[in-house]
Short mmCIF file of C-alpha atoms in Angstrom, two decimals:
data_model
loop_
_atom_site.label_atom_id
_atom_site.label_comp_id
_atom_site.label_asym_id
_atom_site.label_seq_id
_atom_site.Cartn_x
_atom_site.Cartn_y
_atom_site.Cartn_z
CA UNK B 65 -4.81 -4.23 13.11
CA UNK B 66 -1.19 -3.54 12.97
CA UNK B 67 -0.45 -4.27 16.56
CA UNK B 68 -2.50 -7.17 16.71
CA UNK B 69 -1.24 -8.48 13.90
CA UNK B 70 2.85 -8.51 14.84
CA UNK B 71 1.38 -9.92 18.38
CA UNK B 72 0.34 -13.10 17.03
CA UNK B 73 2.96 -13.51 14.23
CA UNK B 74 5.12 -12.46 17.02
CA UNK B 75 4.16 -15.29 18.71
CA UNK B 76 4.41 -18.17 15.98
CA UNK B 77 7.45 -16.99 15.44
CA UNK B 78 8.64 -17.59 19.02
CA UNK B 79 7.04 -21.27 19.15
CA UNK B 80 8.52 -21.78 16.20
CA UNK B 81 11.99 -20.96 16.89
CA UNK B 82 12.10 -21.86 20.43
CA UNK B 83 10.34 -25.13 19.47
CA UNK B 84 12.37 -27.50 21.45
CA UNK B 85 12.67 -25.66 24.43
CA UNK B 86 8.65 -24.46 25.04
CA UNK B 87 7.26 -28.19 23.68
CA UNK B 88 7.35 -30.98 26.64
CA UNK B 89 8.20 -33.77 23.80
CA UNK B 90 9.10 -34.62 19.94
CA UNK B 91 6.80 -34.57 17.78
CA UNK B 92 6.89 -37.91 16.30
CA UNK B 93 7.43 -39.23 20.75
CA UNK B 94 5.26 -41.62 21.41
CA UNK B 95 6.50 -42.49 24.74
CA UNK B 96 7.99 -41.37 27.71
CA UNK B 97 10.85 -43.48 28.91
CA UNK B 98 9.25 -47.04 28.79
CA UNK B 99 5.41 -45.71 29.41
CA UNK B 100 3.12 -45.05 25.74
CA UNK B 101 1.53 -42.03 25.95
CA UNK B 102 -1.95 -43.38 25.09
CA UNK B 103 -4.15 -42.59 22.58
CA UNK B 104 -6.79 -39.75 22.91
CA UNK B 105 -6.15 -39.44 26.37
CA UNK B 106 -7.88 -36.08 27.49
CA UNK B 107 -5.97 -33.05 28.89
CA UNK B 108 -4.55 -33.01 32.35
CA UNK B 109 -1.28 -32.67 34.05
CA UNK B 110 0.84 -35.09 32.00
CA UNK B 111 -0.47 -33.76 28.70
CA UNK B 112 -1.92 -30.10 29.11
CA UNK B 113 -3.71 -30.50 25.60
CA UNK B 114 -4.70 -34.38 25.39
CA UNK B 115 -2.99 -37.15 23.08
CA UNK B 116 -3.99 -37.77 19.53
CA UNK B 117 -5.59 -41.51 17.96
CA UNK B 118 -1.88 -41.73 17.04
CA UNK B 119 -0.72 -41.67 20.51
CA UNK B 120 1.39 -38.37 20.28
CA UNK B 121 1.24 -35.46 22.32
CA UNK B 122 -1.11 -32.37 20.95
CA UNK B 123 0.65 -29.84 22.54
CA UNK B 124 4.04 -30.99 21.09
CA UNK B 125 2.35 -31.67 17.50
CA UNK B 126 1.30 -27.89 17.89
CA UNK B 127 4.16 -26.80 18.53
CA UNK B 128 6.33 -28.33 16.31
CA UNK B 129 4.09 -27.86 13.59
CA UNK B 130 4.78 -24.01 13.81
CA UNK B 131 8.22 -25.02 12.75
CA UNK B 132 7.24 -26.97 9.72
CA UNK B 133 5.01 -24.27 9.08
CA UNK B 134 7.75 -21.75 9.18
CA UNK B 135 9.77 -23.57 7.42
CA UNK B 136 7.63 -24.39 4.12
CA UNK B 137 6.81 -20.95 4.33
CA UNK B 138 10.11 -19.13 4.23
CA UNK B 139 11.63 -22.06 1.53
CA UNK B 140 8.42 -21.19 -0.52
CA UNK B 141 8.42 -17.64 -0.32
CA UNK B 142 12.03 -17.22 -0.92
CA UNK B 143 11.94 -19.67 -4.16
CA UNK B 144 9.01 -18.04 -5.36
CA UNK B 145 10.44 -14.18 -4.73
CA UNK B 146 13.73 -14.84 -6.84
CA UNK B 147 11.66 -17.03 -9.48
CA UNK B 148 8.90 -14.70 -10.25
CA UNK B 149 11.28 -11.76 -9.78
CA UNK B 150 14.15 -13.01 -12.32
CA UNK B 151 11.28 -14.18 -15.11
CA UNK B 152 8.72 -10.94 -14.93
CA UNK B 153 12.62 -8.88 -15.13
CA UNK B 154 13.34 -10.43 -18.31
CA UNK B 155 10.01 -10.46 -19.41
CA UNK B 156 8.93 -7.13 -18.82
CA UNK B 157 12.46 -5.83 -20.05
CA UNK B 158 13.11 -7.66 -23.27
CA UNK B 159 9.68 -7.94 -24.42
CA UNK B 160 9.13 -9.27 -27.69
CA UNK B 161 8.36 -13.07 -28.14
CA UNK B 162 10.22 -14.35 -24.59
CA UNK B 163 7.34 -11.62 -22.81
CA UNK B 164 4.67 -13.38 -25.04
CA UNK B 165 5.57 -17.04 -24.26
CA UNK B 166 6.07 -16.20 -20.42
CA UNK B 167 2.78 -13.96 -20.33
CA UNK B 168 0.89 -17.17 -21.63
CA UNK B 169 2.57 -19.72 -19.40
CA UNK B 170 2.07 -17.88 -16.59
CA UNK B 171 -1.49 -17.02 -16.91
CA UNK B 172 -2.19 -20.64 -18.06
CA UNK B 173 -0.60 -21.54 -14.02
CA UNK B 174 -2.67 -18.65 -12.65
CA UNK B 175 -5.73 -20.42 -14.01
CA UNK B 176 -5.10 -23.32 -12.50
CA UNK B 177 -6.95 -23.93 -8.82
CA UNK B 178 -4.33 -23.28 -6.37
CA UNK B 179 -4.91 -26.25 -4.03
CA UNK B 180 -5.29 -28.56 -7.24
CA UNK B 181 -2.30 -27.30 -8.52
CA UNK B 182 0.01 -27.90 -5.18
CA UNK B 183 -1.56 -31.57 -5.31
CA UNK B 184 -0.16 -32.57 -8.44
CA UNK B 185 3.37 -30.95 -7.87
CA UNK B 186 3.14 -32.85 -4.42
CA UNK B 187 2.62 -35.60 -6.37
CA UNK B 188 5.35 -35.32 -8.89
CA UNK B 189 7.90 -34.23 -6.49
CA UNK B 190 7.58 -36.48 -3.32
CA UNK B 191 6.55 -39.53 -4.93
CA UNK B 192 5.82 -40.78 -1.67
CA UNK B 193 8.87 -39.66 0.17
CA UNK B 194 7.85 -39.01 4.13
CA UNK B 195 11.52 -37.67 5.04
CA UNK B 196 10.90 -34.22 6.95
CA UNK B 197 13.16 -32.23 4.42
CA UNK B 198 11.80 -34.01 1.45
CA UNK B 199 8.39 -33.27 2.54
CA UNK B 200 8.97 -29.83 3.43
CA UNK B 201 10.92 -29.24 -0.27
CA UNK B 202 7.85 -30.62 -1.83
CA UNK B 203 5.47 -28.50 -0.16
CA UNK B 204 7.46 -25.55 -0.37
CA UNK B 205 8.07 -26.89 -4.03
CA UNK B 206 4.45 -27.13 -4.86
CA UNK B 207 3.46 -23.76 -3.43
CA UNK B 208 6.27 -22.14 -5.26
CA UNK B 209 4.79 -23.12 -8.70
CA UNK B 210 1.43 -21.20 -7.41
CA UNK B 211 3.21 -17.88 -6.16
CA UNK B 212 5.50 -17.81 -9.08
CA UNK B 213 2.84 -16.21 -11.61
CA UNK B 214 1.64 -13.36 -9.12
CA UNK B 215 5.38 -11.93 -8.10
CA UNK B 216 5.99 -12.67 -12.23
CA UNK B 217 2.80 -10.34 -13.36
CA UNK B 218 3.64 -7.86 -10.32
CA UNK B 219 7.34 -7.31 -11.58
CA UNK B 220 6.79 -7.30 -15.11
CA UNK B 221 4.21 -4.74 -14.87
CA UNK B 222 6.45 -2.70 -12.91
CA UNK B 223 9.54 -3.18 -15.34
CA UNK B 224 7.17 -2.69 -18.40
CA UNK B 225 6.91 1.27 -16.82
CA UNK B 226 9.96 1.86 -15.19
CA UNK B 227 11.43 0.87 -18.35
CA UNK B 228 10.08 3.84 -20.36
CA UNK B 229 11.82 6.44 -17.64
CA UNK B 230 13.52 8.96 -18.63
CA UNK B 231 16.62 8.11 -16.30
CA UNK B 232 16.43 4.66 -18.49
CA UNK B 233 17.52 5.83 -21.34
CA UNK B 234 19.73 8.10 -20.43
CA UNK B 235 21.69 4.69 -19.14
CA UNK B 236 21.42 3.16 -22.61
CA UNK B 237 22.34 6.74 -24.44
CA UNK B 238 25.96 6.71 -22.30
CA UNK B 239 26.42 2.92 -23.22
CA UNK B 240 25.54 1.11 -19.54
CA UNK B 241 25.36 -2.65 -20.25
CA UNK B 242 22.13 -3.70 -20.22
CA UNK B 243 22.60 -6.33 -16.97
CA UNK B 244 23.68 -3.20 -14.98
CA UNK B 245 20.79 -1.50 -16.25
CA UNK B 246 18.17 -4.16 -15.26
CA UNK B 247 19.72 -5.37 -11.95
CA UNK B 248 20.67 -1.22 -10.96
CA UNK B 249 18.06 0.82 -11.97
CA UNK B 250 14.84 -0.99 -13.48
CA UNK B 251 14.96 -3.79 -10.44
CA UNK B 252 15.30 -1.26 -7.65
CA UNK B 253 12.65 0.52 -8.84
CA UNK B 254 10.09 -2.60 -9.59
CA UNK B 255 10.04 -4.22 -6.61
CA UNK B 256 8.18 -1.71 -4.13
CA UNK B 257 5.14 -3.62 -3.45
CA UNK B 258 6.92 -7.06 -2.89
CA UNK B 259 6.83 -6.63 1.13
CA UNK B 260 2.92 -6.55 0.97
CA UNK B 261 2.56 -9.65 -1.71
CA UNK B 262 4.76 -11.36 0.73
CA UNK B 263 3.11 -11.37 3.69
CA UNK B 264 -0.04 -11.88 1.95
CA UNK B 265 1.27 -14.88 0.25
CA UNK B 266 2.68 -16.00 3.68
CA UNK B 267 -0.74 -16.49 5.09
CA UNK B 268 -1.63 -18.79 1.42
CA UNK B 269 1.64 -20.75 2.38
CA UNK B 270 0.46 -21.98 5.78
CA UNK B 271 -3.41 -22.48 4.10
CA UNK B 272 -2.15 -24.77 1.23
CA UNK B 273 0.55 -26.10 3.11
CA UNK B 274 -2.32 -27.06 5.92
CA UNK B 275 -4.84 -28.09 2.82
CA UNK B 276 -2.19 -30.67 1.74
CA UNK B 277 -1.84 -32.30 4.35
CA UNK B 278 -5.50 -32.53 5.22
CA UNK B 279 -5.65 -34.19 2.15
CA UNK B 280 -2.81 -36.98 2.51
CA UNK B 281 -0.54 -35.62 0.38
CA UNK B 282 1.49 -33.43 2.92
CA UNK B 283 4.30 -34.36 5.72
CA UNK B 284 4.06 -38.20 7.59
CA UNK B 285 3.71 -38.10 11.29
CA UNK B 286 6.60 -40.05 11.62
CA UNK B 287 9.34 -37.19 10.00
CA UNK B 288 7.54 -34.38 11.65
CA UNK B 289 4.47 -32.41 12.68
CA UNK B 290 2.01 -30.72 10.81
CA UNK B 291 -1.19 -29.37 11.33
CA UNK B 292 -3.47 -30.51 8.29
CA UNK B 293 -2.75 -33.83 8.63
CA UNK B 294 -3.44 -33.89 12.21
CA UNK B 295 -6.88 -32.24 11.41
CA UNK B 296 -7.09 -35.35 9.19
CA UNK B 297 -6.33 -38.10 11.64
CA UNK B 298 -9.05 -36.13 13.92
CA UNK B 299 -12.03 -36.12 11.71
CA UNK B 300 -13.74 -39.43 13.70
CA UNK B 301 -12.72 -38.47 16.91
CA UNK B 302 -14.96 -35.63 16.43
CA UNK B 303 -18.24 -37.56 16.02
CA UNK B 304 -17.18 -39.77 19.37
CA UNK B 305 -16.91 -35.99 21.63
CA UNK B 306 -12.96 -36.12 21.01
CA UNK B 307 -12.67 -32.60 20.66
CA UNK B 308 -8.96 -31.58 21.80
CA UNK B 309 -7.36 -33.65 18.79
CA UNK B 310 -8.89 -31.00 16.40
CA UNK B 311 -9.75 -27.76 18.00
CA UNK B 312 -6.25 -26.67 19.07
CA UNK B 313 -4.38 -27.89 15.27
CA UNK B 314 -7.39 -25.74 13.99
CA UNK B 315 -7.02 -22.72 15.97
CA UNK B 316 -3.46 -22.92 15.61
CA UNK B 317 -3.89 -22.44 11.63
CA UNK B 318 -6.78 -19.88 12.10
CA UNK B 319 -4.74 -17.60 14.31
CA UNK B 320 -1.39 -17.81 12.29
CA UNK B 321 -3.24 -17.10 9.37
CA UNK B 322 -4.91 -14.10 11.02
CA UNK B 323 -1.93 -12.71 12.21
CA UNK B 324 0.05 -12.76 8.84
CA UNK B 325 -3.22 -11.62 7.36
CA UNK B 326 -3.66 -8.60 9.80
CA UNK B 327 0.13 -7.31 8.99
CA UNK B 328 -0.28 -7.81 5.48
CA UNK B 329 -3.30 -5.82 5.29
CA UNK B 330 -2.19 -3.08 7.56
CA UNK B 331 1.13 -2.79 5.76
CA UNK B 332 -1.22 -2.35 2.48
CA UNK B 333 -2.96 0.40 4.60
CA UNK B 334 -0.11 2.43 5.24
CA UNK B 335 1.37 2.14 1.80
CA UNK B 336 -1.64 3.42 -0.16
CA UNK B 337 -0.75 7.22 -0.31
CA UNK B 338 -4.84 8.26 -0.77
CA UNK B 339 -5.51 6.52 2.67
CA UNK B 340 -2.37 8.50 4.20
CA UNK B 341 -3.75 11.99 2.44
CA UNK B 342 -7.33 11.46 3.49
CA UNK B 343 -5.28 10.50 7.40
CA UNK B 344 -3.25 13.84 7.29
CA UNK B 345 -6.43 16.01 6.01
CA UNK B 346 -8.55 14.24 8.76
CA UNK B 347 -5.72 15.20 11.61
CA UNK B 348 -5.50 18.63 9.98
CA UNK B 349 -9.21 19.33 10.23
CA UNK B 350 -9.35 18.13 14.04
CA UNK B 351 -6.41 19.99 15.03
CA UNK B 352 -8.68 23.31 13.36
CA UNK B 353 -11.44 22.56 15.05
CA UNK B 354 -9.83 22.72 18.22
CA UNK B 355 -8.01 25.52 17.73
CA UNK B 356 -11.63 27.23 16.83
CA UNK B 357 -13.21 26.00 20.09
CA UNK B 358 -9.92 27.37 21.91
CA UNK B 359 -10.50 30.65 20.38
CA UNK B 360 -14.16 31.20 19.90
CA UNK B 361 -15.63 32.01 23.46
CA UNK B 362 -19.50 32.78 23.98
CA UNK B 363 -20.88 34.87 26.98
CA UNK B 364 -24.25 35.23 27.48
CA UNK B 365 -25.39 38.93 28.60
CA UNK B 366 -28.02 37.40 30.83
CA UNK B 367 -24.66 35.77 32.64
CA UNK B 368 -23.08 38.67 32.90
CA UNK B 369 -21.82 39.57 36.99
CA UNK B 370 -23.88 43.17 38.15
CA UNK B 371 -20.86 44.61 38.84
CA UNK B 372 -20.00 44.55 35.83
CA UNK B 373 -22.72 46.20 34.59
CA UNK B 374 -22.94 49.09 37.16
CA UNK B 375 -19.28 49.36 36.34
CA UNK B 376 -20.18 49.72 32.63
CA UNK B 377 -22.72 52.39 33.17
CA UNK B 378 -20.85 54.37 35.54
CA UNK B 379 -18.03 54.20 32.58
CA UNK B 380 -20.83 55.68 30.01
CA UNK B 381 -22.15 58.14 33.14
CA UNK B 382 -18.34 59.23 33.64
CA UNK B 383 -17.52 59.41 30.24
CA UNK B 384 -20.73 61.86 29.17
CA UNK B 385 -19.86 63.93 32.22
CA UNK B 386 -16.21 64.50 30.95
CA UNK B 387 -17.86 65.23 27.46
CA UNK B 388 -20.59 67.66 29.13
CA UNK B 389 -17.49 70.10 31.04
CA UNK B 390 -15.40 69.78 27.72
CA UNK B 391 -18.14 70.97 25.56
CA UNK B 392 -18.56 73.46 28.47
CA UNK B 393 -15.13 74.97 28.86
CA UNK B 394 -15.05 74.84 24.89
CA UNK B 395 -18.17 77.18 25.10
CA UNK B 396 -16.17 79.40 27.52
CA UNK B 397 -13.36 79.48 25.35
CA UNK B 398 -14.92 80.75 22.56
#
């Protein structure tokens, strides 16, 4: 799962960096020179993937829709990582009423729908803005306010038992302020499990980012592409046997979401120390095993060469006959 899954994030990572050098136009190009694309033109050697109703190229909305993709996702992420991590800190180290208020506030967002949620911070934050960063900064935005509660009830949990260490208060016995104390030894030792949350959270990024725009409220065509609301402006052309002006936005999402999905599950896999005992027990009990076969061989009598028997018996026959003149020069002796 591993493998496979840094293959394909391997690969959206590519399209989305190289993005202007692997897609054959913009992604708001409607034209070529002085000729219009067309709208929902079928693939061939012009447009390898078809045109949309829009007129623009699916291939180049593909592509450059791994960038926007990319992009909401690392600017959500990284707002969400330093958001939830700097509240569940306090929180979890200070206790007292500030752990109370944030405990509620958070678990009040947390029961929230997610999707719902990212709609009305859309909402609040673009106010109808279609510029690409704008857009982008309100997705990201809006997904940030959804991961903030889980990295906030990971980290506080974490800094609620790291706190009681022993190595803890030793730091507040010799008079360490309690910033250095926090940021030096509780943080380094609360944030562990982060790497799996945020690949895991990755693959939610790219699903609400995709469900907002499916719904109208993402990223216009015109400032740049993205793959929900192309799904959107695809929904008739499905009934009329357009089929290219859906399938390949859709598989796009699908298979980015797999591969984040796949590393982020594997990653959880290797971290969980019973599944890497129950691993090293399994190895050790093959590697016995063999060595048993090695060692263990079985002849069957029945097998045996005759040789080897007359050569046995003649042993026995020799061996009585040496017995036979030593018991008879003994008798002579005495």
């Amino acid at each position: 799962m591993l493998v496979a899954g840094v293959v394909i994030t391997g690969i959206f990572l590519v399209t989305a960096v190289f993005a202007p050098l692997i897609a054959p136009y913009g992604g708001s190009q409607l034209r070529s020179g002085s000729v219009a694309f067309g709208a929902q033109k079928p693939p061939s050697a012009e447009h390898l993937l078809g045109t949309t109703v829009g007129g623009y190229d699916v291939l180049s909305r593909v592509v450059w829709g791994s960038r926007t993709a990319l992009l909401v996702m690392l600017v959500a992420v990284v707002l969400s990582i330093f958001a939830g991590i700097a509240l569940g800190l306090v929180s979890g180290y200070f206790g007292g009423w500030i752990d109370r208020v944030l405990v509620v506030v958070a678990d009040a967002i947390y029961a929230f729908p997610t999707l719902l949620l990212a709609i009305v911070a859309a909402i609040v934050i673009s106010r109808g803005q279609s510029s690409m960063w704008g857009g982008i900064l309100a997705a990201a935005i809006s997904i940030t306010v959804v991961f903030v509660p889980q990295y906030f009830r990971v980290v506080r949990s974490e800094v609620v038992r790291v706190k009681a260490e022993a190595f803890v208060e030793a730091a507040k016995v010799i008079g360490t302020p309690p910033a250095r104390i926090m940021v030096r030894h509780v943080l380094r030792n609360s944030v562990r499990t982060l790497p799996l949350i945020v690949t895991l959270n990755c693959s939610e990024a790219i699903l609400t980012l995709a469900g907002l725009g499916f719904l109208g409220f993402g990223i216009e065509p015109s400032a740049a592409a993205e793959w929900g609301y192309d799904l959107n402006k695809a929904l008739s052309d499905v009934t009329s046997g357009i089929w290219w002006t859906s399938v390949f936005p859709g598989v796009a999402i699908v298979l980015t979401v797999l591969g984040v999905t796949l590393v982020g599950e594997s990653l959880n896999d290797l971290a969980d120390p019973r599944l890497r005992t129950r691993r090293a027990a399994g190895r050790r009990g093959v590697r016995a095993a063999v060595q048993s076969e090695a060692d263990v061989v079985e002849v069957d009598p029945l097998d045996a060469p005759p040789v080897a028997d007359e050569a046995r018996s003649g042993g026995r026959i020799g061996s009585a006959g040496q017995a036979g003149s030593h018991d008879e020069t003994t008798g002579g002796a005495r």
